[in-house]
XYZ file of C-alpha atoms in Angstrom:
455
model
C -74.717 53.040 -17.490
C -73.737 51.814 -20.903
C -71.393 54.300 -21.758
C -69.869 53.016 -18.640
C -69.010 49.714 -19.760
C -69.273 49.405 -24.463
C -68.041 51.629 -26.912
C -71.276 53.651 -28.203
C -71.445 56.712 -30.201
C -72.354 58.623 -26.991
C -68.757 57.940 -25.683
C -66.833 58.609 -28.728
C -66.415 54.799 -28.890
C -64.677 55.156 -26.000
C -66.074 53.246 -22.634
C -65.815 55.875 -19.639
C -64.302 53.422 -17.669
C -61.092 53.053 -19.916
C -60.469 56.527 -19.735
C -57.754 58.353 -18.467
C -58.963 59.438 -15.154
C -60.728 56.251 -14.429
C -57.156 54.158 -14.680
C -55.147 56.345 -13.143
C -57.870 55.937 -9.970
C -57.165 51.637 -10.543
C -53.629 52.776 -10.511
C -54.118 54.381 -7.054
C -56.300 51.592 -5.460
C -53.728 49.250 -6.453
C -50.956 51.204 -4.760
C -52.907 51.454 -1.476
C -54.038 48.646 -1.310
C -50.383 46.883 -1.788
C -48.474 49.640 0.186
C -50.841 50.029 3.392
C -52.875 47.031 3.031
C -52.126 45.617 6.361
C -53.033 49.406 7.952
C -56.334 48.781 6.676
C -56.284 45.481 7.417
C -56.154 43.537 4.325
C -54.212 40.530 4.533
C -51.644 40.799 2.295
C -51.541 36.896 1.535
C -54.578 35.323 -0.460
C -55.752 31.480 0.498
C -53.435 28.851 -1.231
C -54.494 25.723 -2.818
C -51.475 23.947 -1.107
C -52.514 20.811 0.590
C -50.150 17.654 1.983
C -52.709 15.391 0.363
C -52.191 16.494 -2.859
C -48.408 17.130 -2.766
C -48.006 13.388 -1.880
C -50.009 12.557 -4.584
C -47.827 14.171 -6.886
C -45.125 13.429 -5.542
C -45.787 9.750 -5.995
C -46.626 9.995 -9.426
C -42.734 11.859 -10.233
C -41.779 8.614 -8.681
C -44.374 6.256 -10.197
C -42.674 7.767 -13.710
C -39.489 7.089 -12.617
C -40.047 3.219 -11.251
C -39.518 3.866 -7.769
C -41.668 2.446 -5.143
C -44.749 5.537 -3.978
C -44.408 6.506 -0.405
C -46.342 6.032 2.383
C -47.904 9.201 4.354
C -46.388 8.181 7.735
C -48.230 10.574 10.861
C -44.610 10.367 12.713
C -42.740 12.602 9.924
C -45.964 14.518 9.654
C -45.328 15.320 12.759
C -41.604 16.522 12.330
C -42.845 18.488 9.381
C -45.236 20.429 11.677
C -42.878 20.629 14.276
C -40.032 22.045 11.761
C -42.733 24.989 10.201
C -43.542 25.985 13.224
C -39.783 26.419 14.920
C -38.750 28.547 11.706
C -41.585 30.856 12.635
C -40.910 31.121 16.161
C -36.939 31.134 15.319
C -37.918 33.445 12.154
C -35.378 31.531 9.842
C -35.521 29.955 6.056
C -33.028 27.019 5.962
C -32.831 23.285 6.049
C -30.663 24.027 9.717
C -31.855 26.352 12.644
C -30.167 29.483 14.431
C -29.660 27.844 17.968
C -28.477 24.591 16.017
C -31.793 22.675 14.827
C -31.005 20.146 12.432
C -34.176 18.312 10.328
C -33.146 14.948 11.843
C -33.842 16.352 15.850
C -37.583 17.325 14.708
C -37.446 13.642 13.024
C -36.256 11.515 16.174
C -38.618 13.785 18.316
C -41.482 13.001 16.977
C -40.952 9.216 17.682
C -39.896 8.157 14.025
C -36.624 5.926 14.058
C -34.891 6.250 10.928
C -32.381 4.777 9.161
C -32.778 7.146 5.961
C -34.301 10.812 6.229
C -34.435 13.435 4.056
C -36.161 17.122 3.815
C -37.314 19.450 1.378
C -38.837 22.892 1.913
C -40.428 25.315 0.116
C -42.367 29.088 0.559
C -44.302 31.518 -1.259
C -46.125 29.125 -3.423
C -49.635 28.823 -4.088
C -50.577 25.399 -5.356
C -49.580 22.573 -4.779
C -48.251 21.685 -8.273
C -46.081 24.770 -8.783
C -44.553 23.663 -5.551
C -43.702 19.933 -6.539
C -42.765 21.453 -10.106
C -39.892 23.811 -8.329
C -38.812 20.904 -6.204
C -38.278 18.677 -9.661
C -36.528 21.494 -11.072
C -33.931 21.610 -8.429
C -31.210 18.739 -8.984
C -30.937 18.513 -4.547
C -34.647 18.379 -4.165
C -35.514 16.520 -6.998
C -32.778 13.478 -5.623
C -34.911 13.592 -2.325
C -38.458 12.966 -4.055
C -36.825 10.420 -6.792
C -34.435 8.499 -3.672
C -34.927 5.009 -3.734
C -33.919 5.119 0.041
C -37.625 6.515 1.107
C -40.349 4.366 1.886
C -42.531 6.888 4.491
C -43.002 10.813 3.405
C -44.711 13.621 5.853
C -45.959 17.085 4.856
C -47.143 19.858 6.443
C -48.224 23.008 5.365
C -48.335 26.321 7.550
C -49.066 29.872 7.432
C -47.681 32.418 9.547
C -45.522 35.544 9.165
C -41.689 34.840 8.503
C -39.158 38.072 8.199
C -41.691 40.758 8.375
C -43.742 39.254 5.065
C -46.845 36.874 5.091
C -46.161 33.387 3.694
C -46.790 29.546 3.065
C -44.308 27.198 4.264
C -44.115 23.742 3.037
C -41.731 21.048 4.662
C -41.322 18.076 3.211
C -40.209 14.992 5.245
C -38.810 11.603 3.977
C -37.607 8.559 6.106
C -36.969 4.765 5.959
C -37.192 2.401 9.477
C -35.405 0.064 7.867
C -31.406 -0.264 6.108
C -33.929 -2.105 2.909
C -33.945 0.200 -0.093
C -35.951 -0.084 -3.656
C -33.631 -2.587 -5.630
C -31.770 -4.236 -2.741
C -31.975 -8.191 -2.854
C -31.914 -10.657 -0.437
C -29.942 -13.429 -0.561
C -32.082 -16.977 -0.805
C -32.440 -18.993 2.222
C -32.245 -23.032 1.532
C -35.320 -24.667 3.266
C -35.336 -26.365 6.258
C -36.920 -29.051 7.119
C -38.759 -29.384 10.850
C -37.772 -32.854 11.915
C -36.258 -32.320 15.147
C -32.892 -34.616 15.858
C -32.703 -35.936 19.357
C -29.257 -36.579 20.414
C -27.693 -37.258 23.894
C -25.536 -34.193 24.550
C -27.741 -31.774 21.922
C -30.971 -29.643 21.761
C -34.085 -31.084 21.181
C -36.611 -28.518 20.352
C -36.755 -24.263 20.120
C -39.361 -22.403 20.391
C -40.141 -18.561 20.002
C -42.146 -17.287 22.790
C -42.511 -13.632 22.101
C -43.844 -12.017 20.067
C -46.968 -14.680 19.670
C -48.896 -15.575 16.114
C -51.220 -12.906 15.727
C -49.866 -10.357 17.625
C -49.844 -6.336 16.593
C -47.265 -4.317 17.627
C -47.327 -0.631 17.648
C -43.285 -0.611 18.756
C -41.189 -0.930 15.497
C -37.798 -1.923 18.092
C -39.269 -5.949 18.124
C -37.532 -7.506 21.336
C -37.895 -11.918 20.206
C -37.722 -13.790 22.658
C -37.432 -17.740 22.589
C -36.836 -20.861 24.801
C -34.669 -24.450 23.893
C -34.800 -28.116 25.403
C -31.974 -30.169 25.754
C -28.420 -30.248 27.419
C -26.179 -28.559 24.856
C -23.912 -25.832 26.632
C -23.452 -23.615 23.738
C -25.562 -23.489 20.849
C -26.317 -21.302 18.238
C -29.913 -19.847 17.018
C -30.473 -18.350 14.075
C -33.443 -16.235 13.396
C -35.507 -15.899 9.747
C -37.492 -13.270 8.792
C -39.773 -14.518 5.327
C -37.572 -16.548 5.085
C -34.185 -14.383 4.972
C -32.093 -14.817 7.730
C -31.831 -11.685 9.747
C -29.445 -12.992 12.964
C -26.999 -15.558 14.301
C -26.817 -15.310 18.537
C -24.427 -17.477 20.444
C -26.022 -18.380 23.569
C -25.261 -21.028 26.541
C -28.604 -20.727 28.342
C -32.079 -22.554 27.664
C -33.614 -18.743 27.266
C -32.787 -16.641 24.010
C -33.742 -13.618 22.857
C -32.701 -11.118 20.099
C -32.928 -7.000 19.309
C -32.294 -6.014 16.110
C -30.824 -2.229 16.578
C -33.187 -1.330 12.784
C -36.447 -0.691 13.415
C -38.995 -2.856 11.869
C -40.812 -1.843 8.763
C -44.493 -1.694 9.293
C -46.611 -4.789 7.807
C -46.920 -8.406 8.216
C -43.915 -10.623 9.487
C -43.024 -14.320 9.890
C -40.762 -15.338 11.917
C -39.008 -18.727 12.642
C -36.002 -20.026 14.946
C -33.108 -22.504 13.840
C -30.698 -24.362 16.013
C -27.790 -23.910 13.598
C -26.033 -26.867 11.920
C -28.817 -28.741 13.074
C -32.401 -29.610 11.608
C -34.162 -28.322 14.448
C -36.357 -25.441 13.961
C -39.621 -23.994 15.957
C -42.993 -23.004 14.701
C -43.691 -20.016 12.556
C -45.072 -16.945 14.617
C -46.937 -14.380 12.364
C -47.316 -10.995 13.680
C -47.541 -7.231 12.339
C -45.743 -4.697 13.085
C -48.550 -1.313 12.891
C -47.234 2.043 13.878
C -49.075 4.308 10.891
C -52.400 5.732 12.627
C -55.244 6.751 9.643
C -54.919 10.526 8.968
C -58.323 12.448 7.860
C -57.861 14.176 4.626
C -59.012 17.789 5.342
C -60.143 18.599 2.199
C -62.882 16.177 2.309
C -64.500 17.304 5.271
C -67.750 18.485 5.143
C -70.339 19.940 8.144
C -74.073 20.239 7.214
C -76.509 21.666 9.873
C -79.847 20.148 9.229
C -82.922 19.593 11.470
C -80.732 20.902 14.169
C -78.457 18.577 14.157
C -74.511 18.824 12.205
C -73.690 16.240 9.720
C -70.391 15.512 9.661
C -68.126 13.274 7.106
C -64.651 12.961 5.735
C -62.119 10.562 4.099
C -59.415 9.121 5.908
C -55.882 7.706 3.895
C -56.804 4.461 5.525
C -59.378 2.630 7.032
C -60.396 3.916 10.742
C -61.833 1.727 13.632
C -62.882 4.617 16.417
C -63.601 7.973 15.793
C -64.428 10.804 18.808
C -65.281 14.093 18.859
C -64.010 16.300 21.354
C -65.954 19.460 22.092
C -64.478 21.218 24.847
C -64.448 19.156 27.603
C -66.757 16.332 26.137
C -66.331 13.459 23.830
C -68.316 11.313 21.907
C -67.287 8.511 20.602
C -68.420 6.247 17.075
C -67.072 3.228 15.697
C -66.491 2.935 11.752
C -69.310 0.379 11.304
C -71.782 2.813 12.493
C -72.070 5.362 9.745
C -70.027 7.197 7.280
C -71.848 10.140 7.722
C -71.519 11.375 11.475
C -74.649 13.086 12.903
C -74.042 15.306 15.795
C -77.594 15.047 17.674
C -77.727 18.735 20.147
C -74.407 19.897 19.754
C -73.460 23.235 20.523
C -69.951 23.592 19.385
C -66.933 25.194 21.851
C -63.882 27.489 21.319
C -62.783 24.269 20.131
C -63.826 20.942 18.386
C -60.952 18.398 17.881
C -62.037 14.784 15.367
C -59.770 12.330 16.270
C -59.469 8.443 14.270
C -57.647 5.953 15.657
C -57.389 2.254 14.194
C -57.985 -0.802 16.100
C -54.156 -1.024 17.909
C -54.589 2.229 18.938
C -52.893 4.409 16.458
C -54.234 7.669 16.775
C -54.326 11.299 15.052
C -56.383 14.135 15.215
C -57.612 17.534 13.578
C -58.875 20.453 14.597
C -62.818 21.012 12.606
C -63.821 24.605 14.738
C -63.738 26.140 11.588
C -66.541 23.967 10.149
C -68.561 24.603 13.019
C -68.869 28.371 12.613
C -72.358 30.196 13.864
C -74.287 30.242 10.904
C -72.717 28.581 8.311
C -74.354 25.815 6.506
C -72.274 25.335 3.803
C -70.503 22.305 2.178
C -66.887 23.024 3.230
C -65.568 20.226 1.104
C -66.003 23.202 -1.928
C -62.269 24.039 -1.204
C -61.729 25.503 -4.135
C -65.011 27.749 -3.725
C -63.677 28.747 -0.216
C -60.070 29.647 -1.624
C -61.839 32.239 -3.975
C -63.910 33.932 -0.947
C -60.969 33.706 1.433
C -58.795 35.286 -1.693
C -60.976 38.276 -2.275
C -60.230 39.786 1.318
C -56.339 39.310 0.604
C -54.266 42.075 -1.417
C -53.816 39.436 -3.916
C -57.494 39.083 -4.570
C -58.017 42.525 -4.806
C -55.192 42.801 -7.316
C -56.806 39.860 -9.516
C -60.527 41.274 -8.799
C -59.183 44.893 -10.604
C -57.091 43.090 -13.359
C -59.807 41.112 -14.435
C -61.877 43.671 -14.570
C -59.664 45.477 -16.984
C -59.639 42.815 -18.922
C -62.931 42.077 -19.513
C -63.975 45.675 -20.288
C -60.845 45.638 -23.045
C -62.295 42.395 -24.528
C -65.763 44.085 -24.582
C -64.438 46.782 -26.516
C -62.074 45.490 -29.158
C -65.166 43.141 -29.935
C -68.047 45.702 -30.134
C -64.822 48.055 -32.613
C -64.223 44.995 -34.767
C -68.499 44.646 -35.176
C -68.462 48.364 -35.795
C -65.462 48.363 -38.025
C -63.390 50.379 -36.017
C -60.813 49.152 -34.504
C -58.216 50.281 -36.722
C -58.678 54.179 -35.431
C -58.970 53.429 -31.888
C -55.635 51.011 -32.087
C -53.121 53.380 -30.364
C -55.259 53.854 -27.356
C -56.017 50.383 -27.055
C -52.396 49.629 -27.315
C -51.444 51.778 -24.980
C -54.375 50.263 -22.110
C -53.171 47.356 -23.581
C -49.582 47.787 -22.086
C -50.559 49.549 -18.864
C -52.572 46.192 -18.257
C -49.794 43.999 -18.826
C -47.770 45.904 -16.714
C -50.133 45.553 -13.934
C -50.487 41.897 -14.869
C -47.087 40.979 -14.212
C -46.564 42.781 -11.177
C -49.566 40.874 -9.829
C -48.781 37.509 -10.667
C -45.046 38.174 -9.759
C -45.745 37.322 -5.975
C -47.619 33.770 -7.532
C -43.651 32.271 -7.600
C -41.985 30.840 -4.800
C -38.789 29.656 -2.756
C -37.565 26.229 -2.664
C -34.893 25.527 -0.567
């Protein structure tokens, strides 16, 4: 068995392993294994440690370097970035615009997202996440798209599937803006305004703004404001702030008002007030929030224990979560986020299909599909992504081509060490230079098919 694997006397110095016959058999695995590997039914694609999570990440940090403003994972243009992978499957088409006429803005306005900006960037063939972002940077159109100070929301999802005949990794790449405001723009100051009404015969006496009300959360980013006056003024004028920056003038000759700006509203906290103009007349200030994100669960942090009989189940979410439920077929149970972070699953016998959703307390809602974690058997820690990659890898052509590559190596490294201890390595050098280039060879046809496509 040693002359197998070290350079002894019994072998000449020569491992049987690095011989002759032994490589030319590598030589034919490899070519099987790459040429009918889907006969036998080896995928031909090896797991990818591409995830959306980590792409925003770094995507935020190109723009953190640059000054910009980081994005915001928004589910909405997740959503169109799902939608999009999956039509240039079904379609069977790599570009930015579709065969029957899909553009990147339809999958956009589908999914619900109103935008004044949008952009997209897609990629395939990749196999991490930062080899993907690094492409994107080194391409002047996609590199404008992460480093636009137009964006405020981003969206990423990553698929697998089979496009043109080959196995691959699609990543699309979604960018958007509800709102004409951009990184640099500045509003113009608004002089204060006092609230002591004037009362004049012939003029309006009060305003008020009766929807939305203080306190309010709105899942609708199109805010319809609505608002009343008192007095006996035929035509008047209101003018609506927004923080303080006027954001409308409306002519009106009725006691009721109301205004819809045709922007959506960015998401977060607003305060609004109402101004008869040329007067000092002005209502109360309403203070409402505008909340159309729902939390997303980060997939690489899910884990499923079975213990005692029961599955553990926890995760990370990009932001805080009010209700979560777990749908198991045709059952659900529900949990709120003050009960535990860790979920236990008391006699649970898991379906064809388990679905976690999260919603937050307007109702914002998303959801993920766990069966995986809840295979027959499996008691492992499935937050080990990296551990899973490897196994998943090994049953893939490209695994196999690693697997027999390393091998090579090590057994080379073995051997020039255990010559150089012996002292010769100087009359074996032609045959290890020669294993030494057959190796490379092999080495860069392998890690060829590590690049990718970013279009």
């Amino acid at each position: 068995m040693k002359e197998l694997f070290i350079p002894t006397k019994k072998n000449n110095y020569k491992p049987y392993l690095l011989r002759k016959l032994f490589l030319a058999s590598y030589t034919v695995i490899l070519v099987v294994v790459n040429t009918f590997g889907g006969v036998l039914g080896i995928s031909k694609i090896a797991a990818s440690d591409i995830n959306s999570a980590t792409l925003i990440s770094l995507t935020n940090q190109e723009r953190t370097v640059a000054g910009l403003n980081t994005l915001n994972n928004n589910s909405l243009l997740v959503s169109a970035a799902q939608a999009k992978a999956q039509n240039m499957f079904e379609q069977q088409y790599w570009d930015h615009f579709g065969p029957n006429g899909e553009t990147p803005w339809q999958f956009i306005t589908a999914s619900g997202y109103s935008y004044v900006y949008a952009g997209e960037n897609l990629a395939k063939g990749f196999r991490t996440s930062e080899g993907v972002v690094e492409a994107w940077m080194a391409s002047p159109t996609h590199r404008d798209n992460i480093l636009s100070k137009n964006y405020k929301d981003i969206g990423i999802a990553v698929v697998s599937g089979v496009l043109l005949g080959k196995e691959t990794i699609l990543v699309v790449q979604m960018f958007g803006n509800l709102t004409s405001e951009v990184q640099g723009s500045v509003s113009q100051p608004v002089a204060p305004v006092t609230k002591s009404p004037v009362i004049e015969s012939g003029q309006i006496k009060a305003i008020s703004i009766t929807h939305p009300k203080s306190g309010d959360v709105l899942r609708d980013p199109a805010v319809l404001i609505k608002g009343n006056v008192e007095g006996d003024k035929q035509k008047y004028t209101v003018e609506i702030y927004d923080l303080e920056n006027k954001i409308a003038n409306i002519e009106q000759g009725d006691k009721s008002w109301e205004y819809s700006s045709e922007e959506a509203w960015v998401e977060g906290g607003h305060k609004l007030e109402a101004k008869v103009k040329g007067t000092n007349i002005v209502s109360d200030a309403v203070s409402f929030t505008v909340d159309i994100t729902s939390p997303t669960i980060i997939r690489e942090s899910i884990k499923v224990v079975r213990e005692d009989g029961a599955f553990i189940l926890s995760f990370d979410a990009d932001e805080p979560w009010y209700e979560l439920k777990v749908i198991n077929g045709e059952e659900k149970t529900s949990f709120l986020a003050a009960e535990s972070k860790n979920i236990r699953l008391l006699d649970f016998n898991p379906s064809e299909k388990v679905i976690l959703q999260i919603s937050d307390e307007v109702g914002n809602t998303s959801e993920i599909d766990i069966t995986e974690y809840f295979m027959e058997g499996e008691t492992e820690d499935y937050s080990n992504f990296n551990l899973s990659i490897l196994i998943n890898s090994i049953k893939s052509t490209d695994g196999i081509n690693i697997i027999i590559v390393g091998f090579l190596l090590f057994l080379m490294f073995i051997e020039v060490f255990v010559l150089w201890r012996k002292g010769k390595l100087g009359r074996n050098i032609g045959d290890l230079f020669v294993i030494a280039l057959w190796v490379t060879i092999l080495t860069v046809g392998v890690f060829k098919g590590f690049g990718g496509i970013s279009s």
